[in-house]
PDB file of C-alpha atoms in Angstrom:
ATOM      1  CA  MET A  29     -72.836  46.175  -3.221  1.00  0.00           C
ATOM      2  CA  SER A  30     -72.782  42.625  -1.836  1.00  0.00           C
ATOM      3  CA  ARG A  31     -74.441  41.663   1.432  1.00  0.00           C
ATOM      4  CA  ASN A  32     -71.028  41.123   3.041  1.00  0.00           C
ATOM      5  CA  ALA A  33     -69.833  44.563   1.960  1.00  0.00           C
ATOM      6  CA  THR A  34     -73.050  46.121   3.247  1.00  0.00           C
ATOM      7  CA  ALA A  35     -72.638  44.414   6.617  1.00  0.00           C
ATOM      8  CA  VAL A  36     -69.084  45.746   6.967  1.00  0.00           C
ATOM      9  CA  ALA A  37     -70.041  49.293   6.007  1.00  0.00           C
ATOM     10  CA  LEU A  38     -72.830  49.329   8.629  1.00  0.00           C
ATOM     11  CA  SER A  39     -70.832  47.631  11.381  1.00  0.00           C
ATOM     12  CA  LEU A  40     -69.104  49.118  14.411  1.00  0.00           C
ATOM     13  CA  PRO A  41     -65.419  50.007  14.055  1.00  0.00           C
ATOM     14  CA  ASP A  42     -62.699  48.421  16.143  1.00  0.00           C
ATOM     15  CA  ALA A  43     -61.104  50.655  18.754  1.00  0.00           C
ATOM     16  CA  ARG A  44     -57.654  50.499  17.167  1.00  0.00           C
ATOM     17  CA  GLY A  45     -56.110  49.989  13.755  1.00  0.00           C
ATOM     18  CA  TRP A  46     -57.333  51.182  10.375  1.00  0.00           C
ATOM     19  CA  ASP A  47     -60.493  49.268   9.407  1.00  0.00           C
ATOM     20  CA  PHE A  48     -62.225  51.682   7.026  1.00  0.00           C
ATOM     21  CA  GLY A  49     -62.313  50.485   3.436  1.00  0.00           C
ATOM     22  CA  ASP A  50     -59.706  47.991   2.254  1.00  0.00           C
ATOM     23  CA  TYR A  51     -56.634  50.075   3.116  1.00  0.00           C
ATOM     24  CA  PRO A  52     -55.722  53.506   4.551  1.00  0.00           C
ATOM     25  CA  TYR A  53     -57.533  56.333   2.767  1.00  0.00           C
ATOM     26  CA  ALA A  54     -59.861  54.004   0.891  1.00  0.00           C
ATOM     27  CA  LEU A  55     -63.602  54.725   0.725  1.00  0.00           C
ATOM     28  CA  GLU A  56     -66.849  53.175   1.892  1.00  0.00           C
ATOM     29  CA  PRO A  57     -70.368  53.920   0.626  1.00  0.00           C
ATOM     30  CA  LEU A  58     -72.763  55.701   2.957  1.00  0.00           C
ATOM     31  CA  THR A  59     -76.320  54.427   3.372  1.00  0.00           C
ATOM     32  CA  LEU A  60     -78.921  56.961   4.523  1.00  0.00           C
ATOM     33  CA  PRO A  61     -82.710  56.851   4.838  1.00  0.00           C
ATOM     34  CA  HIS A  62     -84.742  58.564   2.160  1.00  0.00           C
ATOM     35  CA  PRO A  63     -85.545  62.213   2.859  1.00  0.00           C
ATOM     36  CA  GLY A  64     -88.614  62.367   5.078  1.00  0.00           C
ATOM     37  CA  ASP A  65     -87.833  59.088   6.821  1.00  0.00           C
ATOM     38  CA  PRO A  66     -87.064  59.318  10.565  1.00  0.00           C
ATOM     39  CA  TRP A  67     -83.847  61.055  11.599  1.00  0.00           C
ATOM     40  CA  PRO A  68     -81.257  59.071  13.566  1.00  0.00           C
ATOM     41  CA  LEU A  69     -81.314  59.960  17.259  1.00  0.00           C
ATOM     42  CA  ALA A  70     -78.798  59.388  20.051  1.00  0.00           C
ATOM     43  CA  SER A  71     -81.380  57.100  21.650  1.00  0.00           C
ATOM     44  CA  ASP A  72     -80.887  54.792  18.640  1.00  0.00           C
ATOM     45  CA  ALA A  73     -77.239  54.218  19.531  1.00  0.00           C
ATOM     46  CA  GLY A  74     -77.604  51.382  21.999  1.00  0.00           C
ATOM     47  CA  PRO A  75     -74.989  50.068  24.462  1.00  0.00           C
ATOM     48  CA  GLU A  76     -72.796  48.388  21.816  1.00  0.00           C
ATOM     49  CA  LEU A  77     -72.307  51.574  19.850  1.00  0.00           C
ATOM     50  CA  ARG A  78     -71.644  53.607  22.989  1.00  0.00           C
ATOM     51  CA  GLU A  79     -69.061  51.062  24.094  1.00  0.00           C
ATOM     52  CA  ALA A  80     -67.397  51.273  20.667  1.00  0.00           C
ATOM     53  CA  CYS A  81     -67.317  55.062  20.973  1.00  0.00           C
ATOM     54  CA  ARG A  82     -65.747  54.857  24.434  1.00  0.00           C
ATOM     55  CA  GLY A  83     -63.102  52.533  22.987  1.00  0.00           C
ATOM     56  CA  LEU A  84     -62.376  55.032  20.234  1.00  0.00           C
ATOM     57  CA  LEU A  85     -62.018  57.885  22.731  1.00  0.00           C
ATOM     58  CA  ALA A  86     -59.734  55.770  24.920  1.00  0.00           C
ATOM     59  CA  ALA A  87     -57.560  54.950  21.909  1.00  0.00           C
ATOM     60  CA  ALA A  88     -57.331  58.668  21.155  1.00  0.00           C
ATOM     61  CA  ASP A  89     -56.248  59.390  24.734  1.00  0.00           C
ATOM     62  CA  ASP A  90     -53.606  56.645  24.443  1.00  0.00           C
ATOM     63  CA  GLY A  91     -52.211  58.125  21.220  1.00  0.00           C
ATOM     64  CA  ALA A  92     -53.148  54.944  19.357  1.00  0.00           C
ATOM     65  CA  LEU A  93     -55.080  56.570  16.487  1.00  0.00           C
ATOM     66  CA  LEU A  94     -52.265  56.344  13.953  1.00  0.00           C
ATOM     67  CA  THR A  95     -51.974  54.846  10.499  1.00  0.00           C
ATOM     68  CA  GLU A  96     -49.649  54.944   7.508  1.00  0.00           C
ATOM     69  CA  PRO A  97     -48.537  58.516   6.818  1.00  0.00           C
ATOM     70  CA  VAL A  98     -49.316  59.803   3.362  1.00  0.00           C
ATOM     71  CA  THR A  99     -46.524  60.080   0.807  1.00  0.00           C
ATOM     72  CA  GLU A 100     -46.259  62.772  -1.830  1.00  0.00           C
ATOM     73  CA  GLU A 101     -47.342  60.194  -4.418  1.00  0.00           C
ATOM     74  CA  GLY A 102     -50.431  59.374  -2.359  1.00  0.00           C
ATOM     75  CA  LEU A 103     -51.736  62.910  -1.899  1.00  0.00           C
ATOM     76  CA  GLU A 104     -54.451  62.611  -4.535  1.00  0.00           C
ATOM     77  CA  ARG A 105     -55.821  59.489  -2.838  1.00  0.00           C
ATOM     78  CA  LEU A 106     -55.706  61.204   0.571  1.00  0.00           C
ATOM     79  CA  PHE A 107     -57.486  64.349  -0.593  1.00  0.00           C
ATOM     80  CA  TRP A 108     -60.099  62.297  -2.460  1.00  0.00           C
ATOM     81  CA  PHE A 109     -60.696  60.333   0.761  1.00  0.00           C
ATOM     82  CA  ARG A 110     -61.101  63.613   2.640  1.00  0.00           C
ATOM     83  CA  TRP A 111     -63.428  65.033   0.000  1.00  0.00           C
ATOM     84  CA  ILE A 112     -65.844  62.081   0.040  1.00  0.00           C
ATOM     85  CA  THR A 113     -65.598  61.025   3.696  1.00  0.00           C
ATOM     86  CA  GLY A 114     -65.780  64.578   5.041  1.00  0.00           C
ATOM     87  CA  HIS A 115     -68.925  65.155   3.016  1.00  0.00           C
ATOM     88  CA  HIS A 116     -70.403  61.928   4.400  1.00  0.00           C
ATOM     89  CA  ILE A 117     -69.922  63.239   7.935  1.00  0.00           C
ATOM     90  CA  SER A 118     -71.523  66.522   6.862  1.00  0.00           C
ATOM     91  CA  PHE A 119     -74.604  64.729   5.549  1.00  0.00           C
ATOM     92  CA  VAL A 120     -75.097  62.952   8.889  1.00  0.00           C
ATOM     93  CA  LEU A 121     -74.494  66.227  10.742  1.00  0.00           C
ATOM     94  CA  TRP A 122     -77.327  67.834   8.760  1.00  0.00           C
ATOM     95  CA  ARG A 123     -79.638  65.047   9.898  1.00  0.00           C
ATOM     96  CA  LEU A 124     -78.521  65.401  13.507  1.00  0.00           C
ATOM     97  CA  VAL A 125     -79.084  69.160  13.380  1.00  0.00           C
ATOM     98  CA  ALA A 126     -82.540  68.673  11.839  1.00  0.00           C
ATOM     99  CA  ALA A 127     -83.440  66.192  14.583  1.00  0.00           C
ATOM    100  CA  ALA A 128     -82.248  68.612  17.265  1.00  0.00           C
ATOM    101  CA  LEU A 129     -84.211  71.491  15.725  1.00  0.00           C
ATOM    102  CA  ASP A 130     -87.320  69.326  15.891  1.00  0.00           C
ATOM    103  CA  ARG A 131     -86.732  68.772  19.618  1.00  0.00           C
ATOM    104  CA  LEU A 132     -86.696  72.476  20.510  1.00  0.00           C
ATOM    105  CA  GLY A 133     -89.663  73.460  22.644  1.00  0.00           C
ATOM    106  CA  ALA A 134     -89.432  70.488  24.984  1.00  0.00           C
ATOM    107  CA  GLY A 135     -88.645  72.667  28.011  1.00  0.00           C
ATOM    108  CA  GLU A 136     -86.098  75.204  29.259  1.00  0.00           C
ATOM    109  CA  GLU A 137     -83.454  72.767  30.545  1.00  0.00           C
ATOM    110  CA  GLU A 138     -83.881  70.393  27.619  1.00  0.00           C
ATOM    111  CA  ASP A 139     -83.772  73.265  25.119  1.00  0.00           C
ATOM    112  CA  LEU A 140     -80.507  74.548  26.574  1.00  0.00           C
ATOM    113  CA  ALA A 141     -78.860  71.150  26.107  1.00  0.00           C
ATOM    114  CA  THR A 142     -80.326  70.838  22.611  1.00  0.00           C
ATOM    115  CA  ALA A 143     -79.096  74.321  21.649  1.00  0.00           C
ATOM    116  CA  ARG A 144     -75.577  73.432  22.757  1.00  0.00           C
ATOM    117  CA  GLU A 145     -75.775  70.258  20.687  1.00  0.00           C
ATOM    118  CA  ILE A 146     -76.883  72.258  17.630  1.00  0.00           C
ATOM    119  CA  ARG A 147     -74.055  74.731  18.165  1.00  0.00           C
ATOM    120  CA  HIS A 148     -71.504  71.910  18.309  1.00  0.00           C
ATOM    121  CA  HIS A 149     -72.831  70.271  15.151  1.00  0.00           C
ATOM    122  CA  VAL A 150     -72.724  73.599  13.304  1.00  0.00           C
ATOM    123  CA  ARG A 151     -69.094  73.954  14.379  1.00  0.00           C
ATOM    124  CA  ALA A 152     -68.415  70.372  13.326  1.00  0.00           C
ATOM    125  CA  TYR A 153     -69.798  71.178   9.873  1.00  0.00           C
ATOM    126  CA  SER A 154     -67.357  74.106   9.684  1.00  0.00           C
ATOM    127  CA  ALA A 155     -64.593  71.689  10.667  1.00  0.00           C
ATOM    128  CA  MET A 156     -65.629  69.366   7.843  1.00  0.00           C
ATOM    129  CA  MET A 157     -65.417  72.246   5.362  1.00  0.00           C
ATOM    130  CA  LEU A 158     -61.829  72.812   6.517  1.00  0.00           C
ATOM    131  CA  TYR A 159     -61.157  69.075   6.219  1.00  0.00           C
ATOM    132  CA  THR A 160     -62.667  68.574   2.767  1.00  0.00           C
ATOM    133  CA  GLY A 161     -61.051  71.824   1.621  1.00  0.00           C
ATOM    134  CA  SER A 162     -57.552  70.908   2.828  1.00  0.00           C
ATOM    135  CA  SER A 163     -56.472  69.763  -0.638  1.00  0.00           C
ATOM    136  CA  THR A 164     -53.774  71.639  -2.444  1.00  0.00           C
ATOM    137  CA  PRO A 165     -55.126  73.802  -5.295  1.00  0.00           C
ATOM    138  CA  ALA A 166     -53.178  71.614  -7.731  1.00  0.00           C
ATOM    139  CA  VAL A 167     -54.913  68.372  -6.684  1.00  0.00           C
ATOM    140  CA  TYR A 168     -58.306  70.062  -6.367  1.00  0.00           C
ATOM    141  CA  ASN A 169     -58.210  71.581  -9.843  1.00  0.00           C
ATOM    142  CA  ALA A 170     -56.679  68.527 -11.511  1.00  0.00           C
ATOM    143  CA  ALA A 171     -58.791  65.797  -9.885  1.00  0.00           C
ATOM    144  CA  ILE A 172     -61.648  66.898  -7.639  1.00  0.00           C
ATOM    145  CA  ARG A 173     -63.284  69.825  -9.440  1.00  0.00           C
ATOM    146  CA  PRO A 174     -63.207  68.091 -12.869  1.00  0.00           C
ATOM    147  CA  SER A 175     -64.849  65.005 -11.339  1.00  0.00           C
ATOM    148  CA  MET A 176     -67.897  67.104 -10.404  1.00  0.00           C
ATOM    149  CA  TYR A 177     -68.021  68.822 -13.775  1.00  0.00           C
ATOM    150  CA  ARG A 178     -68.015  65.463 -15.572  1.00  0.00           C
ATOM    151  CA  LEU A 179     -71.280  64.549 -13.862  1.00  0.00           C
ATOM    152  CA  HIS A 180     -72.923  67.937 -14.385  1.00  0.00           C
ATOM    153  CA  SER A 181     -71.586  71.309 -15.524  1.00  0.00           C
ATOM    154  CA  THR A 182     -73.360  73.089 -12.632  1.00  0.00           C
ATOM    155  CA  PHE A 183     -72.852  70.489  -9.906  1.00  0.00           C
ATOM    156  CA  SER A 184     -73.788  71.980  -6.530  1.00  0.00           C
ATOM    157  CA  GLY A 185     -74.030  71.117  -2.859  1.00  0.00           C
ATOM    158  CA  THR A 186     -77.518  72.620  -2.873  1.00  0.00           C
ATOM    159  CA  TRP A 187     -78.695  69.450  -4.604  1.00  0.00           C
ATOM    160  CA  ALA A 188     -78.119  67.406  -1.449  1.00  0.00           C
ATOM    161  CA  ALA A 189     -81.358  65.741  -0.397  1.00  0.00           C
ATOM    162  CA  ASP A 190     -80.686  66.246   3.333  1.00  0.00           C
ATOM    163  CA  PHE A 191     -79.801  69.944   3.164  1.00  0.00           C
ATOM    164  CA  PRO A 192     -83.252  71.585   2.801  1.00  0.00           C
ATOM    165  CA  ALA A 193     -84.180  70.671   6.389  1.00  0.00           C
ATOM    166  CA  VAL A 194     -81.311  72.824   7.699  1.00  0.00           C
ATOM    167  CA  ARG A 195     -80.881  75.350   4.898  1.00  0.00           C
ATOM    168  CA  SER A 196     -82.424  78.248   6.801  1.00  0.00           C
ATOM    169  CA  LEU A 197     -80.042  77.792   9.737  1.00  0.00           C
ATOM    170  CA  PHE A 198     -76.847  77.341   7.739  1.00  0.00           C
ATOM    171  CA  ARG A 199     -77.649  80.207   5.392  1.00  0.00           C
ATOM    172  CA  GLY A 200     -78.169  82.477   8.412  1.00  0.00           C
ATOM    173  CA  ARG A 201     -81.706  83.342   7.367  1.00  0.00           C
ATOM    174  CA  LYS A 202     -83.405  82.532  10.656  1.00  0.00           C
ATOM    175  CA  VAL A 203     -82.165  81.894  14.169  1.00  0.00           C
ATOM    176  CA  PRO A 204     -83.993  78.863  15.586  1.00  0.00           C
ATOM    177  CA  PRO A 205     -85.907  79.304  18.871  1.00  0.00           C
ATOM    178  CA  VAL A 206     -82.965  78.439  21.115  1.00  0.00           C
ATOM    179  CA  PRO A 207     -82.654  79.926  24.622  1.00  0.00           C
ATOM    180  CA  ALA A 208     -81.366  83.506  24.608  1.00  0.00           C
ATOM    181  CA  ALA A 209     -78.162  82.444  26.366  1.00  0.00           C
ATOM    182  CA  GLU A 210     -77.212  80.337  23.332  1.00  0.00           C
ATOM    183  CA  ALA A 211     -78.514  82.460  20.457  1.00  0.00           C
ATOM    184  CA  ASP A 212     -75.495  84.749  19.993  1.00  0.00           C
ATOM    185  CA  ALA A 213     -73.029  81.859  20.159  1.00  0.00           C
ATOM    186  CA  LEU A 214     -75.010  79.957  17.527  1.00  0.00           C
ATOM    187  CA  VAL A 215     -75.089  83.000  15.242  1.00  0.00           C
ATOM    188  CA  ARG A 216     -71.302  83.278  15.559  1.00  0.00           C
ATOM    189  CA  GLU A 217     -70.841  79.621  14.618  1.00  0.00           C
ATOM    190  CA  VAL A 218     -73.036  80.030  11.535  1.00  0.00           C
ATOM    191  CA  ALA A 219     -71.042  83.116  10.527  1.00  0.00           C
ATOM    192  CA  LEU A 220     -67.808  81.171  11.028  1.00  0.00           C
ATOM    193  CA  GLY A 221     -69.014  78.472   8.660  1.00  0.00           C
ATOM    194  CA  HIS A 222     -69.951  81.039   6.036  1.00  0.00           C
ATOM    195  CA  ARG A 223     -66.496  82.628   6.252  1.00  0.00           C
ATOM    196  CA  ILE A 224     -64.768  79.231   5.979  1.00  0.00           C
ATOM    197  CA  HIS A 225     -66.838  78.423   2.894  1.00  0.00           C
ATOM    198  CA  LEU A 226     -65.810  81.677   1.225  1.00  0.00           C
ATOM    199  CA  GLY A 227     -62.166  81.269   2.215  1.00  0.00           C
ATOM    200  CA  THR A 228     -61.993  77.694   0.986  1.00  0.00           C
ATOM    201  CA  ALA A 229     -63.455  78.683  -2.379  1.00  0.00           C
ATOM    202  CA  ALA A 230     -60.931  81.520  -2.651  1.00  0.00           C
ATOM    203  CA  LYS A 231     -58.092  79.110  -1.835  1.00  0.00           C
ATOM    204  CA  LEU A 232     -59.043  76.295  -4.186  1.00  0.00           C
ATOM    205  CA  VAL A 233     -60.877  77.838  -7.138  1.00  0.00           C
ATOM    206  CA  SER A 234     -58.977  80.135  -9.489  1.00  0.00           C
ATOM    207  CA  ASP A 235     -61.797  82.693  -9.705  1.00  0.00           C
ATOM    208  CA  GLY A 236     -63.210  81.876  -6.255  1.00  0.00           C
ATOM    209  CA  ARG A 237     -66.573  80.881  -7.728  1.00  0.00           C
ATOM    210  CA  SER A 238     -68.384  77.566  -7.410  1.00  0.00           C
ATOM    211  CA  LEU A 239     -70.046  75.747 -10.285  1.00  0.00           C
ATOM    212  CA  LEU A 240     -73.366  76.903  -8.835  1.00  0.00           C
ATOM    213  CA  GLN A 241     -72.293  80.551  -9.004  1.00  0.00           C
ATOM    214  CA  HIS A 242     -71.496  80.072 -12.676  1.00  0.00           C
ATOM    215  CA  LEU A 243     -75.004  78.661 -13.050  1.00  0.00           C
ATOM    216  CA  VAL A 244     -76.452  81.976 -11.819  1.00  0.00           C
ATOM    217  CA  ASP A 245     -74.908  83.656 -14.856  1.00  0.00           C
ATOM    218  CA  ASN A 246     -76.085  80.926 -17.228  1.00  0.00           C
ATOM    219  CA  PRO A 247     -79.381  79.534 -15.900  1.00  0.00           C
ATOM    220  CA  PRO A 248     -80.803  76.425 -17.599  1.00  0.00           C
ATOM    221  CA  GLU A 249     -84.062  76.621 -19.497  1.00  0.00           C
ATOM    222  CA  ARG A 250     -85.587  74.108 -17.112  1.00  0.00           C
ATOM    223  CA  GLN A 251     -84.484  72.491 -13.860  1.00  0.00           C
ATOM    224  CA  PRO A 252     -83.666  68.792 -14.211  1.00  0.00           C
ATOM    225  CA  ARG A 253     -85.391  66.502 -11.732  1.00  0.00           C
ATOM    226  CA  MET A 254     -82.499  64.105 -11.165  1.00  0.00           C
ATOM    227  CA  TRP A 255     -80.128  66.493  -9.421  1.00  0.00           C
ATOM    228  CA  THR A 256     -80.384  64.871  -5.983  1.00  0.00           C
ATOM    229  CA  SER A 257     -79.749  61.426  -7.497  1.00  0.00           C
ATOM    230  CA  VAL A 258     -76.703  62.729  -9.359  1.00  0.00           C
ATOM    231  CA  PHE A 259     -75.422  64.227  -6.114  1.00  0.00           C
ATOM    232  CA  ASP A 260     -75.918  60.953  -4.187  1.00  0.00           C
ATOM    233  CA  CYS A 261     -74.204  58.905  -6.903  1.00  0.00           C
ATOM    234  CA  TYR A 262     -71.196  61.208  -6.943  1.00  0.00           C
ATOM    235  CA  PHE A 263     -70.771  61.028  -3.182  1.00  0.00           C
ATOM    236  CA  LEU A 264     -71.253  57.229  -2.974  1.00  0.00           C
ATOM    237  CA  THR A 265     -74.482  57.654  -1.034  1.00  0.00           C
ATOM    238  CA  LEU A 266     -77.181  54.989  -1.126  1.00  0.00           C
ATOM    239  CA  ARG A 267     -80.816  55.528  -0.087  1.00  0.00           C
ATOM    240  CA  ALA A 268     -82.482  52.613   1.645  1.00  0.00           C
ATOM    241  CA  PRO A 269     -84.449  51.769   4.785  1.00  0.00           C
ATOM    242  CA  VAL A 270     -81.726  51.876   7.434  1.00  0.00           C
ATOM    243  CA  ALA A 271     -81.968  51.993  11.214  1.00  0.00           C
ATOM    244  CA  GLY A 272     -80.759  54.978  13.188  1.00  0.00           C
ATOM    245  CA  GLN A 273     -78.169  52.762  14.896  1.00  0.00           C
ATOM    246  CA  GLU A 274     -76.728  51.826  11.495  1.00  0.00           C
ATOM    247  CA  VAL A 275     -76.486  55.486  10.463  1.00  0.00           C
ATOM    248  CA  LEU A 276     -74.678  56.287  13.703  1.00  0.00           C
ATOM    249  CA  ALA A 277     -72.351  53.299  13.279  1.00  0.00           C
ATOM    250  CA  GLN A 278     -71.389  54.663   9.861  1.00  0.00           C
ATOM    251  CA  LEU A 279     -70.742  58.065  11.426  1.00  0.00           C
ATOM    252  CA  LEU A 280     -68.522  56.464  14.066  1.00  0.00           C
ATOM    253  CA  ARG A 281     -66.559  54.574  11.396  1.00  0.00           C
ATOM    254  CA  ARG A 282     -65.877  57.840   9.585  1.00  0.00           C
ATOM    255  CA  CYS A 283     -65.029  59.821  12.705  1.00  0.00           C
ATOM    256  CA  LYS A 284     -62.438  57.202  13.617  1.00  0.00           C
ATOM    257  CA  ALA A 285     -60.883  57.178  10.130  1.00  0.00           C
ATOM    258  CA  VAL A 286     -60.755  60.980   9.966  1.00  0.00           C
ATOM    259  CA  ALA A 287     -59.236  61.204  13.455  1.00  0.00           C
ATOM    260  CA  MET A 288     -56.558  58.685  12.452  1.00  0.00           C
ATOM    261  CA  ASP A 289     -55.782  60.679   9.305  1.00  0.00           C
ATOM    262  CA  LEU A 290     -55.517  63.975  11.194  1.00  0.00           C
ATOM    263  CA  THR A 291     -53.437  62.497  14.016  1.00  0.00           C
ATOM    264  CA  THR A 292     -51.037  60.973  11.493  1.00  0.00           C
ATOM    265  CA  ASN A 293     -50.857  63.623   8.773  1.00  0.00           C
ATOM    266  CA  GLY A 294     -52.203  66.846  10.260  1.00  0.00           C
ATOM    267  CA  LEU A 295     -54.717  68.966   8.398  1.00  0.00           C
ATOM    268  CA  TYR A 296     -52.017  70.190   6.027  1.00  0.00           C
ATOM    269  CA  PRO A 297     -49.650  67.244   5.339  1.00  0.00           C
ATOM    270  CA  ALA A 298     -45.945  68.053   5.418  1.00  0.00           C
ATOM    271  CA  VAL A 299     -45.406  66.424   1.989  1.00  0.00           C
ATOM    272  CA  ALA A 300     -48.023  68.679   0.334  1.00  0.00           C
ATOM    273  CA  HIS A 301     -47.109  71.961  -1.317  1.00  0.00           C
ATOM    274  CA  TYR A 302     -49.442  74.904  -0.678  1.00  0.00           C
ATOM    275  CA  PRO A 303     -48.586  77.958  -2.792  1.00  0.00           C
ATOM    276  CA  GLY A 304     -48.579  81.412  -1.234  1.00  0.00           C
ATOM    277  CA  THR A 305     -50.538  82.310   1.873  1.00  0.00           C
ATOM    278  CA  ALA A 306     -54.082  81.410   2.857  1.00  0.00           C
ATOM    279  CA  PRO A 307     -56.951  83.813   2.098  1.00  0.00           C
ATOM    280  CA  ASP A 308     -57.746  86.365   4.783  1.00  0.00           C
ATOM    281  CA  GLU A 309     -61.012  84.569   5.637  1.00  0.00           C
ATOM    282  CA  LEU A 310     -59.015  81.512   6.770  1.00  0.00           C
ATOM    283  CA  CYS A 311     -56.525  83.466   8.902  1.00  0.00           C
ATOM    284  CA  THR A 312     -58.860  84.861  11.570  1.00  0.00           C
ATOM    285  CA  PRO A 313     -58.400  83.653  15.177  1.00  0.00           C
ATOM    286  CA  ASP A 314     -61.696  81.742  15.232  1.00  0.00           C
ATOM    287  CA  VAL A 315     -60.884  79.849  12.027  1.00  0.00           C
ATOM    288  CA  LEU A 316     -57.391  79.011  13.299  1.00  0.00           C
ATOM    289  CA  ALA A 317     -58.934  77.811  16.573  1.00  0.00           C
ATOM    290  CA  CYS A 318     -61.279  75.521  14.636  1.00  0.00           C
ATOM    291  CA  GLU A 319     -58.290  74.108  12.721  1.00  0.00           C
ATOM    292  CA  HIS A 320     -56.384  73.577  15.953  1.00  0.00           C
ATOM    293  CA  GLU A 321     -59.304  71.720  17.560  1.00  0.00           C
ATOM    294  CA  LEU A 322     -60.363  69.744  14.496  1.00  0.00           C
ATOM    295  CA  THR A 323     -59.495  66.269  15.763  1.00  0.00           C
ATOM    296  CA  ASP A 324     -61.232  66.890  19.082  1.00  0.00           C
ATOM    297  CA  ILE A 325     -64.268  68.274  17.245  1.00  0.00           C
ATOM    298  CA  VAL A 326     -64.521  65.085  15.193  1.00  0.00           C
ATOM    299  CA  LEU A 327     -64.305  62.842  18.263  1.00  0.00           C
ATOM    300  CA  ARG A 328     -66.768  64.962  20.232  1.00  0.00           C
ATOM    301  CA  THR A 329     -69.174  64.630  17.297  1.00  0.00           C
ATOM    302  CA  ALA A 330     -69.050  60.852  17.722  1.00  0.00           C
ATOM    303  CA  ALA A 331     -69.605  61.158  21.483  1.00  0.00           C
ATOM    304  CA  LEU A 332     -72.543  63.558  21.167  1.00  0.00           C
ATOM    305  CA  ALA A 333     -74.223  61.629  18.372  1.00  0.00           C
ATOM    306  CA  THR A 334     -74.113  58.400  20.354  1.00  0.00           C
ATOM    307  CA  ALA A 335     -74.869  60.026  23.743  1.00  0.00           C
ATOM    308  CA  THR A 336     -71.575  58.694  25.072  1.00  0.00           C
ATOM    309  CA  SER A 337     -70.621  60.352  28.353  1.00  0.00           C
ATOM    310  CA  ALA A 338     -66.865  60.202  27.871  1.00  0.00           C
ATOM    311  CA  GLU A 339     -65.281  62.965  25.809  1.00  0.00           C
ATOM    312  CA  PRO A 340     -61.930  63.169  24.000  1.00  0.00           C
ATOM    313  CA  THR A 341     -59.236  64.805  26.120  1.00  0.00           C
ATOM    314  CA  GLY A 342     -55.818  63.780  24.873  1.00  0.00           C
ATOM    315  CA  THR A 343     -55.843  63.923  21.082  1.00  0.00           C
ATOM    316  CA  GLY A 344     -53.704  67.041  20.878  1.00  0.00           C
ATOM    317  CA  PRO A 345     -53.895  69.793  18.300  1.00  0.00           C
ATOM    318  CA  THR A 346     -54.154  69.436  14.565  1.00  0.00           C
ATOM    319  CA  SER A 347     -50.984  70.566  12.779  1.00  0.00           C
ATOM    320  CA  PRO A 348     -50.755  74.299  12.087  1.00  0.00           C
ATOM    321  CA  ARG A 349     -51.316  75.847   8.702  1.00  0.00           C
ATOM    322  CA  ARG A 350     -48.560  75.483   6.132  1.00  0.00           C
ATOM    323  CA  SER A 351     -48.039  78.641   4.111  1.00  0.00           C
ATOM    324  CA  GLY A 352     -45.669  77.455   1.473  1.00  0.00           C
TER     325      GLY A 352
END
């Protein structure tokens, strides 16, 4: 990637108009620090990034986060954009959660605020699973799933370099030492994410099983050492020394693009054809509430990550589920 392209990808977004990639639903690479390097913190945001976030939230309140609506011919491009860009947001969320987990123990008042931040980011990760999984089964099985298989026959999200730091939380193995008032709510959010993951797999995959689950039945003789690099290459993720402010600027760019997509097209675009009804796991009131709030969740993620005081208030609901 050229220096000019790198500068654009790490820069702050404008408040209005599509400026992600070269055109609506195009992609940008994500640059993250190597695992073990410092996590990005809200204190890294700086006044410029906070001002950009406030501009984004104001544009949302004004109803200005609109772009070209997707056509039926453009659905594959849209769902590929959602697949890659939604995962990028997830990777940054994992880092933000890991940073917040490290801050627990600072004191009762501070821990309460940190626990609420963790709970939001866990919910935001669930929202990203709904977003990346919003493809029709036809597009997923014709374009997205084969693209993973071409790189590796057992391609898996567990290969992500940033996931081990938060694996215990997201797998529900251990509740972090959050204040008692927040513990039950956090457990519910983790359970919600697990249910969304199962429901999305049931919706998109013919046998409801991931490539990793097939691996359990056919384990390799030895574990390759390049899995994390394969994963990063697939998801257009670069590893390099990068400042926390630059990581957060990339998050803000993606939150804006995703909000524009959702405001314009809804979670389930009207020109897409979804066969049958959704799996039971995706029809519960808490999952439907997460769908309904998805745009606000994305914008609140930007505000929390950059410690911006303003919060989205006027984005409106994401479109309801389409059942046929």
